[in-house]
Short mmCIF file of C-alpha atoms and ligand atoms in Angstrom, two decimals:
data_model
loop_
_atom_site.label_atom_id
_atom_site.label_comp_id
_atom_site.label_asym_id
_atom_site.label_seq_id
_atom_site.Cartn_x
_atom_site.Cartn_y
_atom_site.Cartn_z
CA MET J 1 -3.80 -15.20 -45.86
CA SER J 2 -1.70 -17.89 -47.53
CA LYS J 3 0.14 -20.44 -45.44
CA ALA J 4 3.44 -19.14 -46.81
CA ARG J 5 2.69 -15.65 -45.54
CA ASP J 6 1.66 -17.03 -42.18
CA GLU J 7 4.98 -18.81 -41.93
CA GLU J 8 6.78 -15.65 -42.93
CA ARG J 9 5.04 -13.73 -40.15
CA LYS J 10 5.90 -16.39 -37.60
CA ALA J 11 9.52 -16.46 -38.58
CA GLY J 12 10.05 -12.77 -38.94
CA ALA J 13 7.76 -11.33 -36.25
CA GLY J 14 5.99 -9.43 -38.95
CA GLY J 15 8.76 -9.31 -41.55
CA ILE J 16 10.14 -6.31 -39.74
CA SER J 17 13.38 -4.94 -41.03
CA ARG J 18 14.06 -1.40 -39.83
CA ARG J 19 14.15 -0.75 -36.13
CA ALA J 20 13.34 2.17 -33.94
CA VAL J 21 14.09 2.34 -30.26
CA LEU J 22 11.59 4.24 -28.20
CA GLY J 23 12.25 5.10 -24.61
CA GLY J 24 9.87 4.19 -21.83
CA ALA J 25 11.55 6.62 -19.47
CA ALA J 26 10.45 9.53 -21.63
CA LEU J 27 6.84 8.66 -20.82
CA GLY J 28 7.25 9.59 -17.20
CA LEU J 29 6.09 6.20 -16.03
CA GLY J 30 8.15 5.88 -12.91
CA GLY J 31 9.21 2.37 -12.07
CA ILE J 32 8.68 0.88 -15.49
CA GLY J 33 12.18 1.68 -16.59
CA ARG J 34 13.46 2.05 -20.07
CA VAL J 35 12.01 -0.46 -22.46
CA ARG J 36 13.12 -1.10 -25.99
CA ALA J 37 10.08 -1.04 -28.17
CA ALA J 38 10.75 -4.00 -30.43
CA ALA J 39 11.04 -3.65 -34.13
CA VAL J 40 8.83 -0.99 -35.63
CA GLU J 41 8.56 -0.63 -39.36
CA HIS J 42 8.16 2.93 -40.37
CA ARG J 43 4.75 3.20 -41.91
CA ALA J 44 3.20 6.45 -40.84
CA LEU J 45 -0.48 6.20 -39.99
CA PRO J 46 -3.19 8.78 -40.63
CA ALA J 47 -3.06 11.55 -38.03
CA ASP J 48 -6.53 10.66 -36.76
CA PHE J 49 -5.75 6.95 -36.24
CA LEU J 50 -7.08 5.92 -32.83
CA TRP J 51 -4.72 4.15 -30.45
CA GLY J 52 -5.94 2.92 -27.15
CA THR J 53 -7.30 0.22 -24.95
CA ALA J 54 -10.74 -1.23 -24.30
CA ILE J 55 -12.41 -2.12 -21.04
CA SER J 56 -15.97 -2.84 -19.96
CA ALA J 57 -17.86 -1.45 -17.01
CA TYR J 58 -18.78 -4.76 -15.41
CA GLN J 59 -15.28 -6.20 -15.66
CA SER J 60 -13.52 -3.20 -14.14
CA GLU J 61 -15.88 -1.11 -11.97
CA GLY J 62 -16.79 -3.61 -9.26
CA ASN J 63 -19.97 -4.13 -7.28
CA ASN J 64 -22.41 -4.01 -10.16
CA ILE J 65 -24.98 -5.59 -7.89
CA ASN J 66 -27.95 -4.67 -10.09
CA SER J 67 -26.52 -6.50 -13.12
CA ASP J 68 -27.62 -9.97 -14.17
CA ALA J 69 -24.10 -11.44 -14.09
CA TRP J 70 -23.95 -10.64 -10.37
CA VAL J 71 -26.87 -13.03 -9.81
CA SER J 72 -25.27 -15.81 -11.83
CA GLU J 73 -21.97 -15.42 -9.99
CA HIS J 74 -23.69 -16.19 -6.69
CA VAL J 75 -25.91 -19.16 -7.54
CA THR J 76 -25.25 -22.89 -7.41
CA PRO J 77 -24.35 -24.26 -9.86
CA THR J 78 -22.40 -21.46 -11.47
CA LEU J 79 -19.87 -21.34 -14.26
CA PHE J 80 -18.07 -18.47 -12.55
CA ARG J 81 -14.79 -19.45 -10.97
CA GLU J 82 -15.20 -16.61 -8.48
CA PRO J 83 -17.43 -13.54 -8.10
CA SER J 84 -16.45 -10.16 -9.55
CA GLY J 85 -16.65 -8.38 -6.17
CA ASP J 86 -14.72 -5.12 -6.26
CA ALA J 87 -13.24 -5.89 -9.71
CA CYS J 88 -10.54 -3.22 -10.26
CA ASP J 89 -12.56 -0.64 -8.34
CA SER J 90 -12.50 1.46 -11.49
CA TYR J 91 -15.86 2.91 -10.47
CA HIS J 92 -13.85 4.97 -7.98
CA ARG J 93 -10.42 4.83 -9.62
CA TYR J 94 -11.38 5.73 -13.21
CA ALA J 95 -9.36 8.95 -13.10
CA GLU J 96 -6.22 6.98 -12.28
CA ASP J 97 -6.92 4.52 -15.13
CA ILE J 98 -7.50 7.31 -17.61
CA ALA J 99 -4.36 9.16 -16.50
CA ILE J 100 -2.29 5.98 -16.97
CA ALA J 101 -3.68 5.48 -20.48
CA ALA J 102 -2.92 9.09 -21.38
CA ARG J 103 0.61 8.94 -19.96
CA LEU J 104 1.31 5.78 -21.92
CA GLY J 105 0.71 7.72 -25.14
CA PHE J 106 -2.78 6.73 -26.27
CA ASN J 107 -5.29 9.12 -27.83
CA CYS J 108 -8.43 7.08 -27.28
CA TYR J 109 -10.17 5.20 -24.46
CA ARG J 110 -12.87 2.59 -25.02
CA LEU J 111 -15.12 2.00 -22.05
CA GLY J 112 -18.60 0.82 -21.26
CA VAL J 113 -21.47 2.36 -19.37
CA GLU J 114 -23.45 -0.05 -17.20
CA TRP J 115 -27.16 -0.15 -18.02
CA ALA J 116 -27.97 -1.54 -14.55
CA ARG J 117 -26.47 1.53 -12.89
CA ILE J 118 -28.23 3.94 -15.23
CA GLU J 119 -31.62 2.18 -15.03
CA PRO J 120 -31.49 0.10 -11.83
CA SER J 121 -35.22 -0.56 -11.89
CA GLU J 122 -37.49 -0.57 -14.90
CA GLY J 123 -38.13 2.95 -16.18
CA ALA J 124 -36.31 4.63 -13.25
CA PHE J 125 -33.20 6.35 -14.55
CA SER J 126 -30.47 7.55 -12.22
CA ASN J 127 -29.26 11.05 -12.96
CA ALA J 128 -26.54 10.58 -10.36
CA GLU J 129 -25.11 7.60 -12.27
CA LEU J 130 -25.46 9.41 -15.60
CA ASP J 131 -23.53 12.29 -14.03
CA HIS J 132 -20.91 9.80 -12.87
CA TYR J 133 -20.37 8.63 -16.45
CA ALA J 134 -20.32 12.25 -17.63
CA ARG J 135 -17.42 12.83 -15.23
CA VAL J 136 -15.66 9.73 -16.61
CA LEU J 137 -16.02 10.99 -20.19
CA GLU J 138 -14.98 14.51 -19.20
CA THR J 139 -11.87 13.05 -17.56
CA CYS J 140 -11.02 11.27 -20.83
CA ARG J 141 -11.44 14.54 -22.71
CA ALA J 142 -9.33 16.44 -20.17
CA HIS J 143 -6.51 13.93 -20.78
CA GLY J 144 -6.80 14.18 -24.57
CA LEU J 145 -8.40 10.73 -24.90
CA LYS J 146 -11.31 10.37 -27.33
CA PRO J 147 -14.01 8.27 -25.65
CA VAL J 148 -15.39 5.26 -27.53
CA VAL J 149 -18.46 4.20 -25.59
CA THR J 150 -20.12 0.78 -25.52
CA PHE J 151 -23.76 0.97 -24.45
CA ASN J 152 -23.99 -2.73 -23.65
CA HIS J 153 -21.13 -5.09 -22.86
CA PHE J 154 -22.91 -8.42 -22.23
CA THR J 155 -24.64 -7.47 -18.94
CA THR J 156 -28.18 -6.17 -18.46
CA PRO J 157 -30.11 -5.03 -15.37
CA ILE J 158 -31.53 -7.85 -13.23
CA TRP J 159 -35.09 -6.59 -13.83
CA PHE J 160 -34.50 -6.85 -17.58
CA ALA J 161 -33.07 -10.39 -17.39
CA ALA J 162 -35.89 -11.45 -15.08
CA ARG J 163 -38.57 -10.38 -17.57
CA GLY J 164 -36.94 -12.50 -20.30
CA GLY J 165 -33.94 -10.44 -21.41
CA PHE J 166 -33.55 -10.34 -25.17
CA GLU J 167 -35.99 -13.22 -25.49
CA ALA J 168 -38.88 -10.89 -24.53
CA PRO J 169 -40.71 -9.39 -27.53
CA ASP J 170 -40.57 -5.80 -26.25
CA SER J 171 -36.88 -5.95 -25.32
CA PRO J 172 -35.78 -3.86 -28.35
CA ASP J 173 -37.93 -0.95 -27.17
CA LEU J 174 -36.54 -1.13 -23.64
CA PHE J 175 -32.99 -1.20 -24.96
CA ALA J 176 -33.69 1.74 -27.27
CA ARG J 177 -35.22 3.76 -24.42
CA TYR J 178 -32.07 3.21 -22.35
CA CYS J 179 -29.85 4.14 -25.32
CA ARG J 180 -31.83 7.31 -25.90
CA ARG J 181 -31.64 8.39 -22.28
CA ALA J 182 -27.91 7.66 -22.00
CA ALA J 183 -27.15 9.36 -25.33
CA GLU J 184 -29.12 12.46 -24.37
CA HIS J 185 -27.07 12.79 -21.20
CA LEU J 186 -23.67 11.66 -22.44
CA GLY J 187 -23.69 11.77 -26.24
CA GLY J 188 -22.07 15.19 -26.45
CA LEU J 189 -18.92 13.83 -24.81
CA MET J 190 -18.54 10.75 -27.00
CA HIS J 191 -16.25 10.35 -29.99
CA LEU J 192 -17.69 7.04 -31.22
CA ALA J 193 -20.30 4.67 -29.88
CA THR J 194 -21.35 1.08 -30.32
CA THR J 195 -24.65 -0.41 -29.19
CA PHE J 196 -23.75 -3.99 -28.23
CA ASN J 197 -20.28 -5.33 -27.59
CA GLU J 198 -19.94 -8.40 -29.82
CA ALA J 199 -23.57 -8.53 -30.81
CA ASN J 200 -23.11 -12.08 -32.13
CA ILE J 201 -21.62 -13.47 -28.89
CA GLN J 202 -24.37 -16.13 -28.56
CA LEU J 203 -23.40 -17.42 -31.98
CA LEU J 204 -19.71 -17.60 -31.04
CA LEU J 205 -20.60 -19.76 -28.04
CA GLN J 206 -22.17 -22.25 -30.46
CA VAL J 207 -19.23 -22.19 -32.86
CA MET J 208 -16.07 -22.06 -30.76
CA PRO J 209 -14.77 -25.47 -29.65
CA GLY J 210 -14.56 -25.50 -25.85
CA MET J 211 -17.19 -22.81 -25.43
CA SER J 212 -19.95 -24.94 -26.95
CA ALA J 213 -19.01 -27.72 -24.53
CA ALA J 214 -19.86 -25.42 -21.61
CA LEU J 215 -23.39 -24.69 -22.83
CA PRO J 216 -25.19 -27.40 -20.76
CA ALA J 217 -23.49 -26.07 -17.59
CA ALA J 218 -24.47 -22.54 -18.63
CA ARG J 219 -28.09 -23.64 -18.94
CA ALA J 220 -27.96 -25.05 -15.41
CA MET J 221 -26.55 -21.73 -14.15
CA ILE J 222 -29.32 -19.78 -15.88
CA ALA J 223 -31.92 -22.12 -14.36
CA ALA J 224 -30.40 -21.46 -10.93
CA SER J 225 -30.45 -17.71 -11.62
CA ALA J 226 -34.13 -18.02 -12.56
CA ARG J 227 -34.83 -19.72 -9.22
CA ALA J 228 -32.84 -17.07 -7.34
CA THR J 229 -34.82 -14.23 -8.90
CA GLY J 230 -38.13 -16.10 -8.76
CA SER J 231 -38.49 -15.65 -12.50
CA PRO J 232 -38.77 -18.64 -14.82
CA ARG J 233 -38.11 -16.30 -17.77
CA PHE J 234 -34.64 -15.16 -16.54
CA SER J 235 -32.41 -14.82 -19.60
CA ARG J 236 -28.87 -13.52 -20.06
CA LEU J 237 -27.74 -12.07 -23.34
CA ALA J 238 -24.76 -14.38 -23.97
CA TYR J 239 -26.60 -17.59 -23.14
CA ALA J 240 -30.00 -16.84 -24.66
CA ASP J 241 -31.41 -19.06 -27.38
CA PRO J 242 -30.05 -17.45 -30.58
CA ALA J 243 -33.12 -18.54 -32.56
CA VAL J 244 -35.20 -16.22 -30.35
CA ALA J 245 -32.70 -13.63 -29.13
CA THR J 246 -30.69 -12.85 -32.27
CA PRO J 247 -33.59 -11.33 -34.24
CA LEU J 248 -34.65 -9.35 -31.17
CA MET J 249 -31.11 -8.10 -30.58
CA GLN J 250 -30.92 -7.08 -34.22
CA GLU J 251 -34.10 -5.08 -33.78
CA ALA J 252 -32.66 -3.67 -30.54
CA HIS J 253 -29.48 -2.66 -32.34
CA ARG J 254 -31.43 -0.92 -35.12
CA LYS J 255 -33.64 0.91 -32.62
CA GLY J 256 -30.71 1.69 -30.33
CA TYR J 257 -28.74 3.04 -33.30
CA GLU J 258 -31.62 5.32 -34.21
CA ALA J 259 -32.15 6.42 -30.62
CA ILE J 260 -28.49 7.41 -30.23
CA LYS J 261 -28.57 9.22 -33.56
CA ALA J 262 -31.74 11.07 -32.52
CA ALA J 263 -29.89 12.41 -29.48
CA ARG J 264 -26.64 13.15 -31.31
CA PRO J 265 -27.04 12.95 -35.11
CA ASP J 266 -23.36 13.44 -35.98
CA LEU J 267 -22.02 10.75 -33.62
CA PRO J 268 -20.67 7.72 -35.52
CA VAL J 269 -22.45 4.64 -34.15
CA GLY J 270 -21.01 1.27 -35.05
CA LEU J 271 -21.68 -2.39 -34.61
CA SER J 272 -19.12 -4.49 -32.77
CA LEU J 273 -18.92 -8.18 -33.62
CA THR J 274 -16.83 -11.04 -32.34
CA THR J 275 -14.79 -11.75 -35.45
CA GLN J 276 -12.66 -14.84 -35.08
CA ASP J 277 -10.77 -15.97 -38.17
CA ILE J 278 -12.58 -19.02 -39.55
CA GLN J 279 -10.18 -21.00 -41.73
CA PRO J 280 -10.83 -24.09 -43.85
CA LEU J 281 -8.87 -27.24 -43.01
CA GLY J 282 -8.56 -30.22 -45.34
CA PRO J 283 -10.90 -31.37 -48.10
CA ASN J 284 -14.63 -30.52 -48.08
CA SER J 285 -14.24 -28.04 -45.23
CA SER J 286 -17.51 -26.59 -44.01
CA ALA J 287 -15.78 -23.29 -43.08
CA ALA J 288 -18.10 -21.14 -45.23
CA ALA J 289 -21.18 -22.55 -43.52
CA TRP J 290 -19.65 -22.03 -40.06
CA ARG J 291 -18.68 -18.48 -40.96
CA ASP J 292 -22.31 -17.85 -41.89
CA ARG J 293 -23.32 -19.40 -38.60
CA LEU J 294 -21.01 -17.06 -36.63
CA TYR J 295 -22.24 -13.89 -38.31
CA GLY J 296 -25.81 -14.88 -39.13
CA ASP J 297 -27.78 -11.92 -40.33
CA TRP J 298 -25.52 -9.39 -38.61
CA VAL J 299 -23.71 -8.63 -41.86
CA ARG J 300 -26.96 -7.32 -43.36
CA VAL J 301 -27.73 -5.36 -40.17
CA ALA J 302 -24.24 -3.80 -40.23
CA ARG J 303 -24.71 -2.75 -43.86
CA SER J 304 -27.94 -0.93 -43.09
CA HIS J 305 -27.47 0.30 -39.52
CA ALA J 306 -23.82 1.00 -38.70
CA ASP J 307 -21.45 3.83 -39.50
CA PHE J 308 -18.52 1.52 -38.89
CA ILE J 309 -17.77 -2.07 -38.04
CA GLY J 310 -15.91 -2.90 -34.84
CA VAL J 311 -13.67 -5.94 -35.30
CA GLN J 312 -12.79 -7.96 -32.18
CA THR J 313 -10.37 -10.76 -32.87
CA TYR J 314 -8.45 -13.10 -30.59
CA THR J 315 -7.68 -16.27 -32.56
CA ARG J 316 -8.58 -18.45 -35.50
CA ILE J 317 -11.03 -21.33 -35.68
CA LEU J 318 -10.08 -24.21 -37.97
CA VAL J 319 -12.97 -25.99 -39.62
CA ASP J 320 -12.72 -29.33 -41.40
CA ALA J 321 -15.45 -31.32 -43.14
CA THR J 322 -17.02 -32.17 -39.77
CA GLY J 323 -16.97 -28.65 -38.25
CA PRO J 324 -14.69 -26.67 -35.91
CA VAL J 325 -11.73 -28.63 -34.60
CA ALA J 326 -9.11 -28.14 -31.89
CA ALA J 327 -5.90 -26.21 -32.55
CA PRO J 328 -3.20 -28.19 -34.40
CA ALA J 329 -1.08 -30.50 -32.25
CA GLY J 330 1.87 -28.60 -30.85
CA ALA J 331 0.38 -25.15 -31.54
CA GLU J 332 1.06 -22.54 -28.90
CA LEU J 333 -2.05 -21.84 -26.84
CA THR J 334 -2.73 -18.62 -24.96
CA ALA J 335 -3.76 -18.74 -21.31
CA ALA J 336 -7.36 -18.57 -22.56
CA GLY J 337 -6.89 -22.05 -24.03
CA TYR J 338 -7.17 -21.17 -27.71
CA GLU J 339 -4.47 -20.86 -30.32
CA TYR J 340 -1.92 -18.04 -30.25
CA TYR J 341 -2.59 -16.67 -33.71
CA PRO J 342 -2.17 -12.89 -34.03
CA GLN J 343 -2.37 -13.16 -37.83
CA ALA J 344 -6.11 -13.67 -37.37
CA LEU J 345 -6.66 -9.93 -37.04
CA ALA J 346 -5.62 -9.03 -40.59
CA ASN J 347 -7.86 -11.76 -41.94
CA THR J 348 -10.91 -10.58 -40.06
CA ILE J 349 -10.26 -6.95 -41.03
CA ARG J 350 -10.21 -8.09 -44.66
CA TRP J 351 -13.38 -10.11 -44.15
CA ALA J 352 -15.20 -7.18 -42.51
CA HIS J 353 -14.14 -4.84 -45.29
CA ARG J 354 -15.23 -7.28 -48.01
CA ALA J 355 -18.47 -8.37 -46.39
CA ILE J 356 -19.71 -5.09 -44.92
CA GLY J 357 -17.89 -2.33 -46.78
CA LYS J 358 -17.91 0.15 -43.89
CA PRO J 359 -14.90 1.78 -42.17
CA VAL J 360 -13.19 -0.78 -39.94
CA TYR J 361 -12.20 -0.08 -36.35
CA VAL J 362 -10.26 -2.65 -34.38
CA THR J 363 -12.20 -2.28 -31.15
CA GLU J 364 -10.51 -5.26 -29.44
CA SER J 365 -7.36 -7.30 -29.99
CA GLY J 366 -5.56 -8.98 -27.13
CA ILE J 367 -3.98 -11.97 -25.51
CA ALA J 368 -4.27 -13.69 -22.13
CA THR J 369 -0.79 -14.51 -20.92
CA ASP J 370 1.44 -14.23 -17.89
CA ASP J 371 4.46 -13.87 -20.16
CA ASP J 372 4.48 -10.21 -21.12
CA ARG J 373 7.05 -10.88 -23.87
CA ARG J 374 4.40 -12.96 -25.64
CA ARG J 375 2.01 -10.02 -25.30
CA ILE J 376 4.57 -7.76 -26.97
CA ALA J 377 5.10 -10.30 -29.75
CA PHE J 378 1.34 -10.68 -30.18
CA ILE J 379 0.84 -6.93 -30.45
CA ASP J 380 3.66 -6.58 -32.99
CA GLN J 381 2.29 -9.38 -35.14
CA ALA J 382 -1.27 -8.13 -34.95
CA LEU J 383 -0.08 -4.63 -35.86
CA ALA J 384 1.91 -5.97 -38.80
CA GLY J 385 -1.42 -7.27 -40.07
CA VAL J 386 -3.05 -3.86 -39.57
CA ARG J 387 -0.22 -2.32 -41.57
CA ASP J 388 -0.72 -4.88 -44.38
CA CYS J 389 -4.42 -4.04 -44.48
CA LEU J 390 -3.67 -0.31 -44.67
CA ASP J 391 -1.18 -1.03 -47.47
CA GLU J 392 -3.95 -2.86 -49.29
CA GLY J 393 -6.10 0.26 -49.06
CA ILE J 394 -8.50 -1.00 -46.38
CA PRO J 395 -9.77 1.87 -44.22
CA VAL J 396 -8.67 0.74 -40.75
CA HIS J 397 -9.10 3.51 -38.21
CA SER J 398 -8.09 2.16 -34.82
CA TYR J 399 -6.19 -0.38 -32.79
CA LEU J 400 -7.65 -0.80 -29.30
CA TYR J 401 -5.95 -3.40 -27.17
CA TRP J 402 -8.00 -5.54 -24.79
CA SER J 403 -7.43 -4.60 -22.08
CA LEU J 404 -5.93 -1.69 -20.19
CA LEU J 405 -6.14 -3.59 -16.89
CA ASP J 406 -5.97 -7.16 -15.69
CA ASN J 407 -9.66 -7.35 -14.93
CA PHE J 408 -12.56 -9.73 -14.27
CA GLU J 409 -12.44 -12.21 -17.12
CA TRP J 410 -16.05 -13.37 -16.78
CA THR J 411 -16.35 -17.05 -15.84
CA SER J 412 -12.55 -17.36 -15.61
CA GLY J 413 -12.46 -14.75 -12.86
CA TYR J 414 -9.16 -13.04 -12.09
CA ARG J 415 -6.89 -15.91 -13.08
CA MET J 416 -6.57 -14.80 -16.68
CA HIS J 417 -4.50 -11.73 -17.49
CA PHE J 418 -5.20 -9.74 -20.64
CA GLY J 419 -4.03 -6.39 -19.25
CA LEU J 420 -1.25 -4.02 -20.17
CA VAL J 421 -1.42 -2.95 -16.54
CA ALA J 422 -1.38 -5.34 -13.56
CA VAL J 423 -3.78 -4.68 -10.68
CA ASP J 424 -3.05 -5.73 -7.12
CA ARG J 425 -6.15 -7.63 -5.99
CA ARG J 426 -5.99 -6.22 -2.46
CA THR J 427 -4.68 -2.66 -2.77
CA PHE J 428 -5.85 -2.04 -6.37
CA ALA J 429 -2.40 -0.58 -7.11
CA ARG J 430 -1.86 -0.37 -10.87
CA THR J 431 1.50 -1.37 -12.36
CA PRO J 432 2.05 -0.91 -16.10
CA LYS J 433 3.84 -3.83 -17.75
CA PRO J 434 6.56 -3.46 -20.41
CA SER J 435 3.90 -4.21 -23.05
CA ALA J 436 2.03 -1.07 -21.96
CA VAL J 437 5.09 1.05 -22.60
CA HIS J 438 5.72 -0.79 -25.86
CA LEU J 439 2.26 -0.18 -27.31
CA GLY J 440 2.15 3.34 -25.91
CA ALA J 441 5.40 4.19 -27.67
CA ILE J 442 4.07 2.88 -30.98
CA ALA J 443 0.90 4.94 -30.44
CA ARG J 444 2.91 8.07 -29.72
CA ALA J 445 5.03 7.60 -32.83
CA ASN J 446 1.88 6.77 -34.82
CA ARG J 447 3.89 4.38 -36.94
CA ILE J 448 3.77 0.66 -37.45
C1 BGC G 1 -14.95 -9.44 -24.67
C2 BGC G 1 -14.35 -9.12 -23.34
C3 BGC G 1 -13.46 -10.26 -22.86
C4 BGC G 1 -12.40 -10.49 -23.89
C5 BGC G 1 -11.37 -11.53 -23.53
C6 BGC G 1 -14.02 -10.14 -25.61
O1 BGC G 1 -14.73 -11.04 -26.37
O2 BGC G 1 -15.49 -8.29 -25.26
O3 BGC G 1 -15.38 -8.83 -22.44
O4 BGC G 1 -12.92 -10.01 -21.62
O5 BGC G 1 -13.02 -10.91 -25.07
O6 BGC G 1 -11.93 -12.78 -23.39
#
């Protein structure tokens, strides 16, 4: 996107001219009050456009004690600011979460199933946990929400990490076996599925300023996790050596894709990638090379083994001749420490469409902030970009906001708030924020 258009977006909150006022009270969300949905330009969306939120199992369920992240949270040294503990207790309170999402006006619910619950020890699958997830998906269906299911959202069972994670040569087969088993049990209830969440996450950690700086500390945490489990091979997906793990994860994705399709041939199975907007800065920028570094071979994998591409965008990364650089002086930063730049989403949608040529689903877009007005502004600007992409003829099929709840933000713990809905850390009471009503009203109207 040209600089001029960026400026235009900034100034005009999406160049919005006509306004519609949508009432929060009509949604029956007691206590939220009546909220003016800010400017909405009247572009009707296809009737099957998916509106919703995304959440992962580990970050919301609580007490995933058989997952590898649980080990790393409890070792010294650790990168985790605090342990996940009960998280949002969504393992027990999923029906309440789903009911809130439905009442807000969404038609879709993206969630994860936790491999470590389904296969807590190698080869031993838990029918009770599979039945639990069947109830979760049935609850979505009963509320008119189409489930979008992520088979893996960064965490793996401890036994899997301890035998080398995705650095072990037979890891693709183990992943595919889990996918097959879960798809056989749950596939009939799914609307869409993805294998990995952000399959290229290890590559992002190398590319994103700030994240790459934490890699030595991450290595120390993994070494401590290896000691704690008595396994020198302990490896976690996000921190694994990409030279070894990326090809194995690509094989795992291909095999997982086929395994899910074998169980449910008509289910669209996509690939979700972390898609930050890499922009050139100054003369001789190496942006193209860094973009290749972020996506690696995943573009080719997506072309051959994905029915759609899941775009997950939070910011832009500026790259000058020397590589990625910090945000411009004076730029607004989100609470996550990177640049507030909602225009990034349109750019990554365009990139995904150009590079991969499959239907595009926005499977995550969101902002960490304690100022809910900035969340509303972010959503409006990101949606203006979705509308531009639709106007350009790009097949965009969803907008899923990360996240429904203020949940466990990995190493940042509970300090960072991405949610449309606040969660009381002691009582687990859920309180929708004005941004929840705002996005829900847009979803209901199905207009941007
Ligand atoms: C991940 C989420 C994470 C979110 C916000 C995404 O990359 O899929 O797990 O919470 O970003 O940082």
